[in-house]
Short mmCIF file of C-alpha atoms in Angstrom, two decimals:
data_model
loop_
_atom_site.label_atom_id
_atom_site.label_comp_id
_atom_site.label_asym_id
_atom_site.label_seq_id
_atom_site.Cartn_x
_atom_site.Cartn_y
_atom_site.Cartn_z
CA UNK F 958 -1.52 16.27 -2.63
CA UNK F 959 -4.21 14.07 -4.45
CA UNK F 960 -6.73 12.56 -1.67
CA UNK F 961 -9.14 10.08 -2.06
CA UNK F 962 -12.51 9.20 -0.33
CA UNK F 963 -14.50 6.29 -0.41
CA UNK F 964 -18.15 5.07 0.47
CA UNK F 965 -19.51 3.96 1.91
CA UNK F 966 -17.11 3.46 5.13
CA UNK F 967 -19.15 0.46 6.40
CA UNK F 968 -20.86 -1.92 3.85
CA UNK F 969 -23.37 -5.20 5.41
CA UNK F 970 -24.31 -7.37 2.87
CA UNK F 971 -24.91 -11.22 2.61
CA UNK F 972 -23.50 -13.74 0.74
CA UNK F 973 -24.68 -13.51 -2.95
CA UNK F 974 -25.06 -10.21 -2.75
CA UNK F 975 -23.86 -7.99 -5.70
CA UNK F 976 -21.95 -4.75 -4.02
CA UNK F 977 -19.75 -1.69 -5.23
CA UNK F 978 -17.57 0.26 -3.66
CA UNK F 979 -16.82 3.91 -4.65
CA UNK F 980 -13.88 5.60 -4.11
CA UNK F 981 -13.22 9.29 -5.27
CA UNK F 982 -10.08 11.35 -6.41
CA UNK F 983 -9.56 15.34 -5.18
CA UNK F 984 -8.05 15.76 -9.03
CA UNK F 985 -8.04 13.62 -12.13
CA UNK F 986 -5.72 10.46 -12.31
CA UNK F 987 -6.16 9.73 -14.87
CA UNK F 988 -6.49 5.31 -14.07
CA UNK F 989 -3.53 5.03 -11.67
CA UNK F 990 -5.72 3.58 -9.70
CA UNK F 991 -5.38 0.68 -7.43
CA UNK F 992 -7.99 -1.53 -5.10
CA UNK F 993 -6.44 -3.66 -1.75
CA UNK F 994 -8.38 -5.76 0.21
CA UNK F 995 -7.21 -6.83 4.15
CA UNK F 996 -8.42 -8.94 6.37
CA UNK F 997 -7.73 -8.46 9.88
CA UNK F 998 -4.30 -9.06 11.25
CA UNK F 999 -3.10 -9.41 7.49
CA UNK F 1000 -1.14 -7.14 4.68
CA UNK F 1001 -3.17 -5.82 2.30
CA UNK F 1002 -3.78 -8.00 -1.19
CA UNK F 1003 -3.61 -6.17 -4.13
CA UNK F 1004 -6.95 -6.71 -6.52
CA UNK F 1005 -6.76 -4.41 -8.99
CA UNK F 1006 -4.69 -1.81 -10.50
CA UNK F 1007 -4.96 0.42 -13.74
CA UNK F 1008 -8.24 1.32 -12.51
CA UNK F 1009 -9.74 -2.03 -14.59
CA UNK F 1010 -7.22 -4.62 -14.44
CA UNK F 1011 -7.36 -8.40 -12.27
CA UNK F 1012 -4.39 -9.28 -10.53
CA UNK F 1013 -3.27 -12.56 -11.68
CA UNK F 1014 -5.24 -15.27 -9.07
CA UNK F 1015 -7.87 -12.92 -8.25
CA UNK F 1016 -11.33 -14.05 -8.31
CA UNK F 1017 -12.96 -12.97 -11.67
CA UNK F 1018 -15.84 -11.57 -9.40
CA UNK F 1019 -14.09 -8.57 -8.83
CA UNK F 1020 -14.18 -5.70 -11.20
CA UNK F 1021 -12.64 -2.69 -11.39
CA UNK F 1022 -13.88 0.91 -12.91
CA UNK F 1023 -13.61 4.31 -13.59
CA UNK F 1024 -11.15 6.82 -14.74
CA UNK F 1025 -10.65 10.70 -13.77
CA UNK F 1026 -11.71 10.59 -10.46
CA UNK F 1027 -14.50 7.98 -9.92
CA UNK F 1028 -14.06 4.58 -9.57
CA UNK F 1029 -15.37 1.92 -8.21
CA UNK F 1030 -15.07 -1.78 -7.16
CA UNK F 1031 -17.49 -3.91 -7.41
CA UNK F 1032 -17.87 -8.00 -6.32
CA UNK F 1033 -20.68 -9.67 -8.40
CA UNK F 1034 -21.16 -12.42 -6.21
CA UNK F 1035 -20.19 -11.80 -2.09
CA UNK F 1036 -18.55 -15.93 -1.37
CA UNK F 1037 -17.95 -16.21 2.36
CA UNK F 1038 -13.82 -15.33 1.88
CA UNK F 1039 -15.16 -11.58 0.38
CA UNK F 1040 -15.70 -10.42 4.01
CA UNK F 1041 -12.92 -7.58 4.79
CA UNK F 1042 -11.60 -4.04 4.18
CA UNK F 1043 -11.14 -2.66 0.90
CA UNK F 1044 -8.80 0.43 0.41
CA UNK F 1045 -8.50 2.33 -3.69
CA UNK F 1046 -4.65 4.14 -3.88
CA UNK F 1047 -3.79 6.53 -6.44
CA UNK F 1048 -0.35 6.18 -7.59
CA UNK F 1049 -0.68 9.46 -10.17
CA UNK F 1050 1.30 11.60 -7.93
CA UNK F 1051 3.28 9.68 -5.34
CA UNK F 1052 0.27 7.79 -2.88
CA UNK F 1053 -3.27 8.34 -1.20
CA UNK F 1054 -4.96 5.89 0.40
CA UNK F 1055 -8.11 6.33 0.69
CA UNK F 1056 -9.86 5.36 4.59
CA UNK F 1057 -10.69 1.69 3.84
CA UNK F 1058 -14.65 0.72 3.30
CA UNK F 1059 -15.45 -2.34 5.84
CA UNK F 1060 -17.41 -5.17 4.35
CA UNK F 1061 -19.51 -6.95 6.83
CA UNK F 1062 -22.23 -9.52 6.84
CA UNK F 1063 -25.69 -8.43 7.12
CA UNK Z 283 7.94 -17.52 -4.45
CA UNK Z 284 7.77 -13.33 -3.62
CA UNK Z 285 8.92 -13.40 0.18
CA UNK Z 286 9.06 -10.45 1.92
CA UNK Z 287 9.62 -10.54 5.79
CA UNK Z 288 10.04 -7.24 7.65
CA UNK Z 289 11.72 -7.15 11.19
CA UNK Z 290 13.34 -5.07 13.78
CA UNK Z 291 10.17 -3.05 15.06
CA UNK Z 292 9.06 -3.19 19.17
CA UNK Z 293 8.86 -1.01 21.83
CA UNK Z 294 10.39 2.74 22.23
CA UNK Z 295 10.17 5.96 23.35
CA UNK Z 296 9.05 9.42 22.02
CA UNK Z 297 12.41 10.96 19.92
CA UNK Z 298 13.84 7.33 19.79
CA UNK Z 299 15.06 5.81 16.81
CA UNK Z 300 14.59 2.23 14.79
CA UNK Z 301 15.60 0.17 12.27
CA UNK Z 302 13.50 -1.95 10.31
CA UNK Z 303 14.66 -4.31 7.54
CA UNK Z 304 13.19 -5.65 5.03
CA UNK Z 305 14.34 -9.40 3.65
CA UNK Z 306 13.62 -10.19 0.37
CA UNK Z 307 13.62 -13.10 -2.13
CA UNK Z 308 11.92 -14.88 -5.08
CA UNK Z 309 12.47 -12.58 -7.44
CA UNK Z 310 15.45 -9.45 -8.80
CA UNK Z 311 15.30 -7.35 -6.13
CA UNK Z 312 17.97 -5.04 -7.38
CA UNK Z 313 15.03 -4.16 -10.54
CA UNK Z 314 12.75 -3.32 -7.81
CA UNK Z 315 11.24 -0.03 -6.73
CA UNK Z 316 9.92 -0.93 -3.18
CA UNK Z 317 8.33 1.12 -0.51
CA UNK Z 318 6.99 1.48 3.28
CA UNK Z 319 3.77 1.96 4.21
CA UNK Z 320 2.30 1.85 7.71
CA UNK Z 321 -0.82 1.45 9.84
CA UNK Z 322 -1.77 2.91 13.30
CA UNK Z 323 -4.06 1.00 14.96
CA UNK Z 324 -7.73 0.76 13.49
CA UNK Z 325 -6.70 3.08 11.06
CA UNK Z 326 -6.62 3.12 7.17
CA UNK Z 327 -3.67 2.57 5.08
CA UNK Z 328 -0.31 5.32 5.34
CA UNK Z 329 2.19 5.66 2.67
CA UNK Z 330 5.38 6.42 4.03
CA UNK Z 331 8.00 6.29 1.72
CA UNK Z 332 10.01 4.59 -1.64
CA UNK Z 333 12.94 4.05 -3.15
CA UNK Z 334 13.65 3.40 -6.74
CA UNK Z 335 16.05 0.90 -8.04
CA UNK Z 336 19.45 1.80 -8.52
CA UNK Z 337 18.82 1.52 -12.64
CA UNK Z 338 15.84 4.06 -12.42
CA UNK Z 339 18.46 6.50 -10.00
CA UNK Z 340 18.20 5.17 -6.67
CA UNK Z 341 16.64 7.70 -5.01
CA UNK Z 342 14.12 8.11 -2.78
CA UNK Z 343 10.83 10.12 -2.05
CA UNK Z 344 9.19 10.29 1.71
CA UNK Z 345 5.65 11.38 2.98
CA UNK Z 346 5.45 14.70 4.16
CA UNK Z 347 4.50 13.41 8.32
CA UNK Z 348 7.97 11.74 7.81
CA UNK Z 349 10.35 13.93 5.64
CA UNK Z 350 13.72 15.30 7.56
CA UNK Z 351 12.86 11.83 10.17
CA UNK Z 352 12.64 8.43 7.95
CA UNK Z 353 15.45 7.28 5.73
CA UNK Z 354 14.59 4.65 3.18
CA UNK Z 355 17.83 2.72 1.78
CA UNK Z 356 18.65 -0.70 0.06
CA UNK Z 357 21.38 -3.00 0.40
CA UNK Z 358 20.71 -4.82 -3.35
CA UNK Z 359 23.63 -7.00 -2.37
CA UNK Z 360 21.45 -8.38 0.92
CA UNK Z 361 18.43 -8.07 -0.94
CA UNK Z 362 17.28 -6.31 1.86
CA UNK Z 363 15.64 -2.90 2.27
CA UNK Z 364 15.75 -0.71 5.69
CA UNK Z 365 13.31 2.26 7.30
CA UNK Z 366 15.65 4.00 10.07
CA UNK Z 367 13.31 5.68 11.70
CA UNK Z 368 14.33 9.25 14.05
CA UNK Z 369 12.45 11.57 16.49
CA UNK Z 370 9.95 9.22 16.53
CA UNK Z 371 6.42 11.08 17.93
CA UNK Z 372 3.73 8.96 19.31
CA UNK Z 373 1.24 9.24 16.24
CA UNK Z 374 4.68 7.49 14.52
CA UNK Z 375 2.96 4.02 16.28
CA UNK Z 376 0.99 1.24 13.72
CA UNK Z 377 2.47 -1.70 11.78
CA UNK Z 378 4.93 -1.10 9.48
CA UNK Z 379 4.45 -3.08 5.54
CA UNK Z 380 7.20 -2.87 2.72
CA UNK Z 381 6.28 -3.71 -0.49
CA UNK Z 382 7.04 -3.71 -3.99
CA UNK Z 383 6.46 -1.04 -6.03
CA UNK Z 384 5.70 -1.12 -10.12
CA UNK Z 385 7.19 1.55 -10.69
CA UNK Z 386 9.24 2.42 -13.81
CA UNK Z 387 11.10 5.18 -15.81
CA UNK Z 388 11.16 5.22 -19.54
CA UNK Z 389 11.83 8.53 -21.69
CA UNK Z 390 13.24 10.25 -19.23
CA UNK Z 391 9.67 10.44 -17.09
CA UNK Z 392 9.08 8.45 -13.93
CA UNK Z 393 5.65 7.02 -13.45
CA UNK Z 394 4.54 5.52 -9.69
CA UNK Z 395 3.19 2.38 -9.40
CA UNK Z 396 1.02 -0.73 -7.48
CA UNK Z 397 2.12 -2.19 -4.79
CA UNK Z 398 1.72 -6.58 -5.65
CA UNK Z 399 3.42 -8.13 -2.94
CA UNK Z 400 3.51 -6.72 0.85
CA UNK Z 401 5.43 -8.20 4.00
CA UNK Z 402 3.64 -9.84 6.58
CA UNK Z 403 4.62 -6.36 8.56
CA UNK Z 404 5.89 -5.55 11.96
CA UNK Z 405 4.86 -3.61 15.12
CA UNK Z 406 6.26 -0.19 16.06
CA UNK Z 407 5.35 1.64 19.20
CA UNK Z 408 6.11 4.61 20.33
CA UNK Z 409 5.27 4.98 24.06
CA UNK Z 410 6.85 6.45 27.10
#
């Protein structure tokens, strides 16, 4: 089974900050990676697929990069609406999610 | 507009059964792979299983923790996805989401995909 590890688990930041969340796969997954945003009590929302493709309607301040085993999600300038939990997911071999990164207001 | 609406959650005793439904609209359901993802209280997301479109074979795959207990099926005439859960355990408690799966088959090989649409979730509580 492929394991996904996100870091950090919690991130405190301010509006306007640039933030990066990392996701590491236990073996190479090519670019078969997605990122989701989830707010309390709500369903996940797709942000990025194929590691770096921006889902339609998602603001351009979100970007994804990486391949193989190392991936990052970057938010270029945090907005109030961005404080949420972020999940990475590999779909190279079935599916595995990372444990999530909670982005909090500093 | 794509809509996925889950139903059927509730309180059930350990060892009991429950069937979840997911009503789909706004897209060609019969062409879509579909999946179930769950989230235990305060925890991360966990893949439960998926079903391919009938065009791609209609087969199912389940995660190890639910294999042999949970069954995914679909009724394309009703645009509805199902999750039959048997022999429920306390650790099956959580919110269950249905989602679309952008998987596909090509050249004799099948590829899993990302989930671009999700339902609002339905809560399953397994407790005595």
